[in-house]
CSV table of C-alpha atoms and ligand atoms in Angstrom, one decimal:
chain,number,residue,atom,x,y,z
A,9,MET,CA,-59.4,160.7,-179.8
A,10,LEU,CA,-56.7,158.4,-182.3
A,11,ALA,CA,-56.6,160.8,-185.7
A,12,MET,CA,-57.0,157.4,-188.0
A,13,ASN,CA,-60.8,157.7,-186.0
A,14,GLY,CA,-60.5,161.0,-186.9
A,15,GLY,CA,-59.1,163.1,-184.4
A,16,PRO,CA,-56.5,165.6,-184.6
A,17,LYS,CA,-53.0,164.7,-185.2
A,18,VAL,CA,-50.2,164.7,-182.5
A,19,ARG,CA,-48.2,166.1,-185.5
A,20,GLU,CA,-49.6,168.1,-188.7
A,21,THR,CA,-45.5,169.7,-189.5
A,22,PRO,CA,-42.8,166.8,-190.9
A,23,PHE,CA,-40.3,166.0,-189.5
A,24,PRO,CA,-36.7,167.1,-190.7
A,25,ALA,CA,-36.0,166.0,-194.1
A,26,TRP,CA,-33.7,163.4,-194.9
A,27,PRO,CA,-31.4,163.6,-197.1
A,28,GLN,CA,-29.8,166.5,-195.7
A,29,PHE,CA,-28.2,168.6,-198.3
A,30,ASP,CA,-27.0,172.1,-199.3
A,31,ASP,CA,-24.5,174.1,-202.3
A,32,THR,CA,-22.5,171.3,-200.6
A,33,GLU,CA,-23.4,168.5,-202.6
A,34,ARG,CA,-24.6,170.7,-205.2
A,35,GLU,CA,-20.8,171.9,-205.8
A,36,ALA,CA,-19.8,168.1,-205.9
A,37,VAL,CA,-22.6,167.1,-208.4
A,38,LEU,CA,-21.7,169.8,-210.6
A,39,ARG,CA,-17.9,169.3,-210.2
A,40,ALA,CA,-18.2,165.5,-211.1
A,41,LEU,CA,-20.4,166.7,-214.1
A,42,ASP,CA,-17.6,168.9,-215.3
A,43,HIS,CA,-14.8,167.1,-214.9
A,44,GLY,CA,-16.0,165.2,-217.5
A,45,SER,CA,-15.0,161.6,-216.6
A,46,TRP,CA,-18.0,160.3,-215.0
A,47,SER,CA,-17.1,156.6,-214.7
A,48,ARG,CA,-14.4,156.1,-211.9
A,49,LEU,CA,-12.4,155.2,-214.5
A,50,GLY,CA,-10.1,157.9,-216.0
A,51,GLY,CA,-12.6,159.6,-212.9
A,52,VAL,CA,-11.3,161.2,-209.6
A,53,GLU,CA,-14.2,161.6,-207.0
A,54,VAL,CA,-14.2,157.9,-206.1
A,55,ASP,CA,-10.9,156.9,-205.5
A,56,ALA,CA,-10.9,160.4,-203.1
A,57,PHE,CA,-14.0,159.2,-201.6
A,58,GLU,CA,-12.7,156.1,-200.5
A,59,ARG,CA,-9.3,157.4,-199.7
A,60,GLU,CA,-11.8,160.1,-197.3
A,61,PHE,CA,-13.9,156.9,-196.2
A,62,ALA,CA,-11.0,154.2,-195.0
A,63,ALA,CA,-9.5,157.1,-193.2
A,64,TYR,CA,-12.9,157.8,-191.6
A,65,HIS,CA,-13.3,154.1,-190.3
A,66,ARG,CA,-9.3,154.5,-189.3
A,67,ALA,CA,-9.7,151.6,-192.7
A,68,PRO,CA,-6.8,149.9,-194.4
A,69,ALA,CA,-7.9,150.7,-197.5
A,70,ALA,CA,-12.5,151.5,-199.2
A,71,LEU,CA,-13.7,150.3,-202.7
A,72,ALA,CA,-16.9,152.2,-203.3
A,73,VAL,CA,-19.4,149.6,-205.1
A,74,SER,CA,-22.8,149.9,-206.5
A,75,ASN,CA,-25.2,149.2,-202.8
A,76,GLY,CA,-24.8,147.9,-199.3
A,77,SER,CA,-26.4,144.4,-201.2
A,78,HIS,CA,-23.6,144.0,-203.9
A,79,ALA,CA,-20.6,145.0,-201.2
A,80,LEU,CA,-22.1,142.0,-199.0
A,81,GLU,CA,-21.9,139.4,-202.1
A,82,LEU,CA,-18.1,140.9,-202.9
A,83,ALA,CA,-17.3,141.0,-199.4
A,84,LEU,CA,-18.7,136.6,-199.8
A,85,GLU,CA,-16.5,136.3,-203.2
A,86,LEU,CA,-13.3,138.0,-202.0
A,87,ILE,CA,-13.8,135.0,-198.6
A,88,GLY,CA,-14.0,132.5,-201.3
A,89,LEU,CA,-17.2,131.5,-200.3
A,90,ARG,CA,-18.1,128.4,-202.2
A,91,PRO,CA,-21.1,126.3,-203.2
A,92,GLY,CA,-22.7,124.5,-200.3
A,93,ASP,CA,-20.6,126.8,-197.9
A,94,GLU,CA,-22.8,127.8,-194.4
A,95,VAL,CA,-22.9,130.9,-193.7
A,96,LEU,CA,-23.8,132.2,-190.2
A,97,VAL,CA,-26.3,135.4,-190.1
A,98,PRO,CA,-28.6,137.4,-187.4
A,99,ALA,CA,-32.0,135.8,-187.5
A,100,TYR,CA,-32.9,139.4,-187.2
A,101,THR,CA,-31.2,141.6,-189.6
A,102,PHE,CA,-32.1,143.2,-193.3
A,103,ILE,CA,-32.9,140.7,-195.1
A,104,ALA,CA,-30.0,141.8,-197.9
A,105,THR,CA,-27.5,140.4,-195.3
A,106,SER,CA,-29.4,136.5,-196.2
A,107,THR,CA,-29.8,137.3,-199.4
A,108,ALA,CA,-26.4,138.1,-200.1
A,109,VAL,CA,-25.4,134.8,-199.2
A,110,GLN,CA,-27.7,132.5,-201.1
A,111,ARG,CA,-27.1,134.7,-204.3
A,112,ARG,CA,-23.3,133.2,-203.8
A,113,GLY,CA,-24.5,129.8,-204.2
A,114,GLY,CA,-23.9,129.6,-199.9
A,115,THR,CA,-26.5,128.5,-197.5
A,116,PRO,CA,-27.3,130.8,-194.8
A,117,VAL,CA,-27.8,129.9,-191.2
A,118,PRO,CA,-29.7,132.0,-189.0
A,119,VAL,CA,-28.4,132.8,-185.8
A,120,ASP,CA,-30.8,134.5,-182.5
A,121,VAL,CA,-29.7,137.5,-181.8
A,122,ASP,CA,-29.7,138.4,-178.1
A,123,PRO,CA,-32.7,140.3,-176.9
A,124,VAL,CA,-31.2,143.9,-175.5
A,125,THR,CA,-28.3,144.7,-178.0
A,126,HIS,CA,-30.9,143.3,-181.1
A,127,CYS,CA,-27.1,142.0,-182.7
A,128,LEU,CA,-26.3,138.8,-183.2
A,129,ASP,CA,-25.9,137.1,-179.9
A,130,PRO,CA,-22.3,135.0,-179.3
A,131,ALA,CA,-22.9,132.4,-177.2
A,132,GLN,CA,-25.7,131.0,-180.4
A,133,LEU,CA,-23.0,130.9,-182.3
A,134,GLU,CA,-21.5,127.2,-181.0
A,135,ALA,CA,-24.6,125.1,-181.8
A,136,ALA,CA,-25.0,126.1,-185.3
A,137,VAL,CA,-21.1,126.0,-186.4
A,138,THR,CA,-20.7,123.2,-188.6
A,139,ASP,CA,-17.5,121.7,-190.8
A,140,ARG,CA,-19.3,124.0,-193.8
A,141,THR,CA,-19.4,126.8,-191.4
A,142,ARG,CA,-17.4,129.5,-194.4
A,143,ALA,CA,-18.4,133.2,-192.8
A,144,VAL,CA,-20.0,134.5,-189.9
A,145,ILE,CA,-21.6,138.2,-191.1
A,146,ALA,CA,-21.8,140.7,-187.5
A,147,VAL,CA,-24.7,143.0,-188.7
A,148,HIS,CA,-24.8,146.2,-186.3
A,149,ILE,CA,-28.2,146.9,-186.7
A,150,GLY,CA,-29.3,149.8,-185.8
A,151,GLY,CA,-26.3,151.2,-185.8
A,152,GLN,CA,-25.6,149.2,-182.1
A,153,VAL,CA,-21.6,147.6,-183.4
A,154,ALA,CA,-22.2,143.6,-182.1
A,155,ASP,CA,-20.4,142.1,-180.2
A,156,MET,CA,-16.9,141.9,-182.2
A,157,ASP,CA,-14.9,140.5,-179.2
A,158,ALA,CA,-17.1,137.6,-179.2
A,159,ILE,CA,-17.7,136.6,-182.7
A,160,THR,CA,-14.3,137.1,-183.3
A,161,ALA,CA,-12.8,135.5,-180.7
A,162,PHE,CA,-15.2,132.5,-181.9
A,163,ALA,CA,-14.7,133.0,-185.7
A,164,GLU,CA,-10.4,133.3,-185.9
A,165,PRO,CA,-9.8,129.9,-183.9
A,166,ARG,CA,-12.4,128.1,-186.4
A,167,GLY,CA,-11.1,129.4,-189.0
A,168,VAL,CA,-14.1,130.9,-189.6
A,169,ALA,CA,-14.2,134.4,-191.8
A,170,VAL,CA,-16.1,137.3,-190.1
A,171,VAL,CA,-18.0,139.5,-192.3
A,172,GLN,CA,-19.1,143.1,-190.5
A,173,ASP,CA,-22.9,144.0,-192.1
A,174,ALA,CA,-22.0,148.0,-191.4
A,175,ALA,CA,-25.2,148.9,-193.2
A,176,GLN,CA,-26.6,150.8,-190.5
A,177,ALA,CA,-23.2,151.8,-188.4
A,178,HIS,CA,-21.3,154.5,-190.7
A,179,GLY,CA,-18.3,156.5,-188.7
A,180,ALA,CA,-19.6,153.5,-185.3
A,181,THR,CA,-17.2,152.7,-182.4
A,182,TRP,CA,-16.1,150.1,-180.7
A,183,ARG,CA,-14.2,150.6,-177.1
A,184,GLY,CA,-12.3,153.4,-179.5
A,185,LEU,CA,-12.1,151.3,-182.2
A,186,GLY,CA,-12.8,152.2,-185.5
A,187,LEU,CA,-14.7,149.4,-187.6
A,188,GLY,CA,-11.6,149.2,-189.7
A,189,GLU,CA,-9.5,148.5,-187.1
A,190,LEU,CA,-12.2,145.3,-186.1
A,191,GLY,CA,-10.0,142.8,-188.7
A,192,GLY,CA,-11.8,141.5,-191.8
A,193,LEU,CA,-14.1,142.9,-194.1
A,194,ALA,CA,-16.7,145.6,-193.3
A,195,THR,CA,-19.9,146.6,-195.6
A,196,PHE,CA,-21.7,150.1,-196.4
A,197,SER,CA,-25.1,151.0,-198.2
A,198,PHE,CA,-26.0,154.9,-198.9
A,199,GLN,CA,-29.1,153.6,-199.9
A,200,LYS,CA,-31.3,156.7,-199.1
A,201,ASN,CA,-33.1,155.9,-195.6
A,202,LYS,CA,-29.5,155.8,-194.3
A,203,VAL,CA,-27.0,157.7,-192.5
A,204,MET,CA,-25.3,158.9,-196.0
A,205,THR,CA,-26.5,158.2,-198.9
A,206,ALA,CA,-26.0,159.9,-203.0
A,207,GLY,CA,-29.6,157.3,-203.3
A,208,GLU,CA,-27.8,154.5,-203.9
A,209,GLY,CA,-24.3,152.8,-202.8
A,210,GLY,CA,-21.7,151.1,-201.0
A,211,ALA,CA,-18.7,150.9,-199.9
A,212,LEU,CA,-16.5,148.3,-198.1
A,213,LEU,CA,-13.1,148.3,-195.6
A,214,LEU,CA,-10.8,145.6,-196.6
A,215,PRO,CA,-6.6,144.9,-195.8
A,216,LYS,CA,-4.3,147.1,-198.0
A,217,GLU,CA,-3.9,143.8,-199.9
A,218,SER,CA,-7.1,142.7,-200.9
A,219,TYR,CA,-7.4,146.4,-203.0
A,220,ASP,CA,-6.4,144.8,-206.3
A,221,GLU,CA,-8.2,141.6,-206.0
A,222,ALA,CA,-11.8,143.7,-205.0
A,223,PHE,CA,-11.1,146.6,-207.4
A,224,MET,CA,-10.8,144.0,-210.7
A,225,ARG,CA,-13.9,141.6,-209.0
A,226,HIS,CA,-16.0,144.4,-208.7
A,227,SER,CA,-15.2,146.0,-212.6
A,228,CYS,CA,-16.5,142.8,-215.0
A,229,GLY,CA,-13.1,140.4,-213.5
A,230,ARG,CA,-11.0,143.1,-215.7
A,231,ALA,CA,-7.3,143.0,-214.5
A,232,PRO,CA,-5.1,146.7,-214.5
A,233,ASP,CA,-3.5,144.9,-217.9
A,234,LEU,CA,-7.8,144.3,-219.6
A,235,THR,CA,-7.1,140.5,-218.7
A,236,LEU,CA,-10.1,138.9,-217.8
A,237,ARG,CA,-9.5,137.2,-215.0
A,238,THR,CA,-13.1,136.3,-213.1
A,239,PRO,CA,-16.6,135.7,-214.1
A,240,SER,CA,-17.4,139.1,-211.9
A,241,SER,CA,-19.7,141.4,-212.3
A,242,ASN,CA,-20.1,144.8,-213.0
A,243,PHE,CA,-20.4,146.7,-209.3
A,244,ARG,CA,-18.7,150.6,-209.3
A,245,LEU,CA,-19.9,153.5,-208.1
A,246,SER,CA,-20.4,156.6,-210.5
A,247,GLU,CA,-18.4,159.9,-210.1
A,248,PHE,CA,-21.2,161.5,-209.2
A,249,GLY,CA,-22.8,159.2,-206.0
A,250,ALA,CA,-18.7,159.1,-204.9
A,251,ALA,CA,-18.9,163.5,-205.0
A,252,ILE,CA,-22.4,163.4,-203.0
A,253,LEU,CA,-21.3,161.1,-200.4
A,254,ARG,CA,-18.0,163.1,-200.0
A,255,ALA,CA,-19.9,165.9,-199.0
A,256,GLN,CA,-22.1,164.0,-197.4
A,257,LEU,CA,-19.3,162.4,-195.1
A,258,GLY,CA,-18.3,165.9,-194.1
A,259,ARG,CA,-21.8,165.7,-192.3
A,260,LEU,CA,-21.7,163.3,-190.5
A,261,PRO,CA,-19.7,163.5,-187.6
A,262,ALA,CA,-22.3,166.5,-186.6
A,263,GLN,CA,-25.1,164.7,-187.3
A,264,THR,CA,-23.9,161.3,-185.5
A,265,GLU,CA,-23.3,164.1,-182.1
A,266,LEU,CA,-26.1,165.9,-182.5
A,267,ARG,CA,-28.2,162.2,-182.6
A,268,GLU,CA,-26.3,160.9,-179.4
A,269,ARG,CA,-27.3,163.4,-177.9
A,270,ARG,CA,-30.9,163.6,-179.1
A,271,TYR,CA,-31.6,160.2,-178.0
A,272,GLU,CA,-30.9,160.7,-174.6
A,273,LYS,CA,-34.0,162.9,-174.1
A,274,LEU,CA,-35.9,160.6,-176.7
A,275,ALA,CA,-35.1,157.3,-174.7
A,276,VAL,CA,-35.8,159.2,-171.3
A,277,GLY,CA,-39.9,159.3,-172.6
A,278,LEU,CA,-40.1,155.9,-174.7
A,279,GLY,CA,-38.9,154.3,-171.7
A,280,SER,CA,-41.8,155.9,-170.0
A,281,ILE,CA,-44.1,154.7,-171.3
A,282,PRO,CA,-46.0,150.7,-169.9
A,283,GLY,CA,-45.0,148.1,-172.4
A,284,VAL,CA,-42.2,149.4,-174.4
A,285,THR,CA,-38.8,147.8,-174.3
A,286,LEU,CA,-35.7,149.9,-176.1
A,287,GLN,CA,-32.8,148.5,-178.0
A,288,GLY,CA,-30.4,148.0,-175.1
A,289,ARG,CA,-26.8,149.8,-175.2
A,290,ASP,CA,-23.5,147.7,-175.2
A,291,GLU,CA,-21.4,150.1,-173.8
A,292,ARG,CA,-18.4,148.9,-175.9
A,293,CYS,CA,-20.3,150.2,-178.8
A,294,THR,CA,-18.5,154.0,-177.9
A,295,VAL,CA,-20.2,156.1,-180.9
A,296,HIS,CA,-23.7,155.1,-182.2
A,297,PRO,CA,-25.2,156.5,-184.8
A,298,HIS,CA,-28.4,155.9,-183.8
A,299,TYR,CA,-29.6,154.5,-187.5
A,300,MET,CA,-33.1,153.8,-186.3
A,301,THR,CA,-34.6,153.5,-182.4
A,302,THR,CA,-36.1,150.6,-182.1
A,303,PHE,CA,-38.5,149.3,-179.6
A,304,VAL,CA,-40.2,146.4,-179.0
A,305,LEU,CA,-43.9,146.3,-177.6
A,306,ASP,CA,-44.8,143.8,-174.6
A,307,PRO,CA,-48.2,141.6,-175.8
A,308,GLU,CA,-49.3,142.8,-172.1
A,309,VAL,CA,-50.1,146.0,-173.8
A,310,LEU,CA,-50.5,145.2,-177.3
A,311,GLY,CA,-53.4,143.2,-175.8
A,312,GLY,CA,-54.4,141.6,-178.9
A,313,LEU,CA,-53.6,144.4,-181.5
A,314,SER,CA,-50.5,144.0,-184.2
A,315,ARG,CA,-47.8,145.8,-184.4
A,316,ASP,CA,-48.9,146.9,-188.0
A,317,THR,CA,-51.8,148.5,-186.6
A,318,VAL,CA,-49.3,150.0,-183.4
A,319,VAL,CA,-47.5,151.4,-186.8
A,320,LEU,CA,-50.4,152.7,-188.8
A,321,ALA,CA,-52.0,154.7,-186.3
A,322,LEU,CA,-48.4,156.0,-185.2
A,323,LEU,CA,-48.1,157.1,-189.5
A,324,MET,CA,-52.0,158.8,-189.3
A,325,GLU,CA,-51.2,160.7,-185.9
A,326,GLY,CA,-47.8,162.6,-188.2
A,327,ILE,CA,-45.3,160.3,-186.2
A,328,SER,CA,-42.7,158.5,-188.6
A,329,ALA,CA,-42.4,155.0,-187.5
A,330,PHE,CA,-41.7,151.2,-189.0
A,331,GLY,CA,-42.4,148.4,-188.1
A,332,THR,CA,-39.1,146.1,-187.9
A,333,TYR,CA,-37.7,143.6,-190.2
A,334,PRO,CA,-39.2,140.1,-190.3
A,335,ALA,CA,-37.4,136.8,-189.0
A,336,VAL,CA,-34.9,135.8,-191.7
A,337,HIS,CA,-36.2,132.9,-191.6
A,338,ARG,CA,-39.9,134.1,-192.1
A,339,THR,CA,-40.2,135.6,-195.3
A,340,ASP,CA,-40.4,133.4,-198.9
A,341,ALA,CA,-36.7,135.1,-199.8
A,342,PHE,CA,-35.1,132.4,-197.1
A,343,ARG,CA,-37.7,129.7,-197.8
A,344,THR,CA,-37.2,129.6,-201.7
A,345,GLY,CA,-33.8,128.2,-201.1
A,346,GLN,CA,-34.8,125.7,-197.8
A,347,ALA,CA,-37.8,124.0,-198.8
A,348,ASP,CA,-38.1,122.0,-195.9
A,349,PRO,CA,-40.6,123.1,-192.8
A,350,ALA,CA,-39.1,120.8,-190.4
A,351,ALA,CA,-36.0,122.4,-190.7
A,352,LEU,CA,-37.7,126.0,-190.7
A,353,ALA,CA,-39.3,125.1,-187.5
A,354,GLY,CA,-35.9,124.1,-185.8
A,355,ILE,CA,-34.4,127.3,-186.7
A,356,ALA,CA,-37.8,129.7,-185.7
A,357,ALA,CA,-37.2,127.4,-182.1
A,358,ARG,CA,-33.6,128.5,-182.4
A,359,CYS,CA,-34.3,131.9,-183.2
A,360,PRO,CA,-37.2,133.4,-180.3
A,361,ASN,CA,-35.1,136.5,-179.8
A,362,ALA,CA,-35.7,137.5,-183.4
A,363,GLU,CA,-39.4,136.1,-184.0
A,364,LEU,CA,-40.1,138.4,-181.1
A,365,ILE,CA,-38.4,141.6,-182.2
A,366,GLY,CA,-40.1,140.6,-185.9
A,367,ASP,CA,-43.1,140.5,-184.6
A,368,ARG,CA,-43.7,143.1,-181.9
A,369,GLY,CA,-41.2,145.8,-183.1
A,370,VAL,CA,-41.0,149.4,-184.3
A,371,MET,CA,-38.4,151.3,-185.2
A,372,ILE,CA,-38.4,155.4,-185.5
A,373,PRO,CA,-36.4,156.9,-188.4
A,374,HIS,CA,-33.4,158.9,-187.2
A,375,GLN,CA,-33.9,162.3,-189.1
A,376,VAL,CA,-36.4,162.1,-186.0
A,377,LEU,CA,-33.1,162.7,-184.1
A,378,LEU,CA,-31.7,166.0,-185.8
A,379,GLY,CA,-34.7,167.8,-185.1
A,380,GLY,CA,-35.2,169.5,-181.8
A,381,ASP,CA,-37.0,169.4,-177.8
A,382,ARG,CA,-40.5,169.4,-180.4
A,383,GLU,CA,-40.3,166.6,-181.9
A,384,ILE,CA,-38.5,164.3,-179.2
A,385,ASP,CA,-42.0,165.6,-177.6
A,386,ASP,CA,-44.0,164.6,-180.6
A,387,VAL,CA,-43.0,161.0,-180.8
A,388,VAL,CA,-43.5,160.4,-176.9
A,389,GLU,CA,-46.6,161.4,-177.1
A,390,GLY,CA,-47.9,159.9,-180.2
A,391,VAL,CA,-46.3,156.1,-179.2
A,392,ALA,CA,-48.1,157.2,-175.7
A,393,LYS,CA,-51.3,158.5,-177.2
A,394,VAL,CA,-51.6,155.5,-179.9
A,395,LEU,CA,-50.9,152.9,-176.9
A,396,ALA,CA,-53.6,154.1,-174.9
A,397,GLU,CA,-56.0,154.8,-177.1
A,398,LEU,CA,-56.4,152.0,-179.5
A,399,PRO,CA,-59.4,149.6,-179.0
A,400,ARG,CA,-58.0,146.3,-177.6
A,401,THR,CA,-60.1,143.0,-178.8
A,402,THR,CA,-61.8,141.6,-175.7
A,403,ALA,CA,-62.2,137.9,-176.6
B,518,PLP,C1,-29.6,148.4,-196.3
B,518,PLP,C2,-29.0,147.4,-196.3
B,518,PLP,C3,-28.7,146.5,-196.8
B,518,PLP,C4,-28.7,146.7,-198.3
B,518,PLP,O1,-28.5,147.8,-198.6
B,518,PLP,P1,-28.7,148.0,-199.6
B,518,PLP,O2,-27.8,149.8,-200.5
B,518,PLP,O3,-29.7,148.6,-200.4
B,518,PLP,O4,-28.0,147.4,-201.4
B,518,PLP,C5,-27.7,145.5,-196.3
B,518,PLP,N1,-27.9,145.0,-194.9
B,518,PLP,C6,-28.6,145.9,-194.0
B,518,PLP,C7,-28.5,145.9,-192.2
B,518,PLP,C8,-28.6,147.0,-194.3
B,518,PLP,O5,-29.5,147.9,-193.4
């Protein structure tokens, strides 16, 4: 019997906790405390973290910021986005990808995603581009790197800037290349669920020659000579955040390796359940951090059930799960900027894959992959049980 109906739960014990930390983080916080400059202005931790984070992604430079949303806003500021400019965004992503464009005065243009990788489908770019297109944001959703070869090949000759939203892809590689070797700007988040975290925080990878400009724009528009040059905001990361992130970065390679290994077993288990289709992997994504294990439920297996009911039943079985993000154009956040219902219907018609993933997708968070066989078996058992036993509407 389902736990939802008073039956025994599949899992009584919690999954591995997130974030993971020990004396390394504890000592890092105390080191920043004792240094006495708790701001990067006069401090040392943020500077050191930027060097280490850039090196890890083989990027020319990195700038730490307050969070992933601000990293995106700053990236758009750096490419010179002007009011009215259009930015192509995947129709399936966390909403910050799209709202960052709106907050910079631009117009996000949702583009459908590939049904296998759930990342921006490069074949859909041609139909979406106009003479006002200024940039395309490639989101590495769940840790799967978007098709950077095709996206760059499309954007470069047209003078369209490429921004990678790598908020879910710390340490990922593409054809063996670090994300910092793929050109353009890449943005990251260190929000509490991400594979490295300081509770909050963000970063950009950028060309060396852009660093001073980016630094000025993330620090109230104040130049090194203290003149105030741009109407920018304050996106600085604190020394405490950077100290913790240096420790978290040290854990990332081993955790990523473990998740890659554990994922194999989870994928086999979930993949054998009828009606479950896992997000696929593009083999050119050579390191995949597996931020989320995402699968989409077939309508036949749902038989009228909503995805949210499945997620609720999983949670009651003691299994960690979330519903996928709604398609960008299905949110009030997007609609407030695009009042025309006919335009919205057009976007929906052009983005069937994003709609489907947003409506019927389930995500299992990465810390499940940091446990052992038991954790994987429980997730598979939970999903199989819920799909087998949830009563379907008879209509
Ligand atoms: C988490 C996330 C962001 C936003 O990062 P915050 O640090 O929460 O502001 C942006 N894009 C994607 C794809 C994300 O997952």
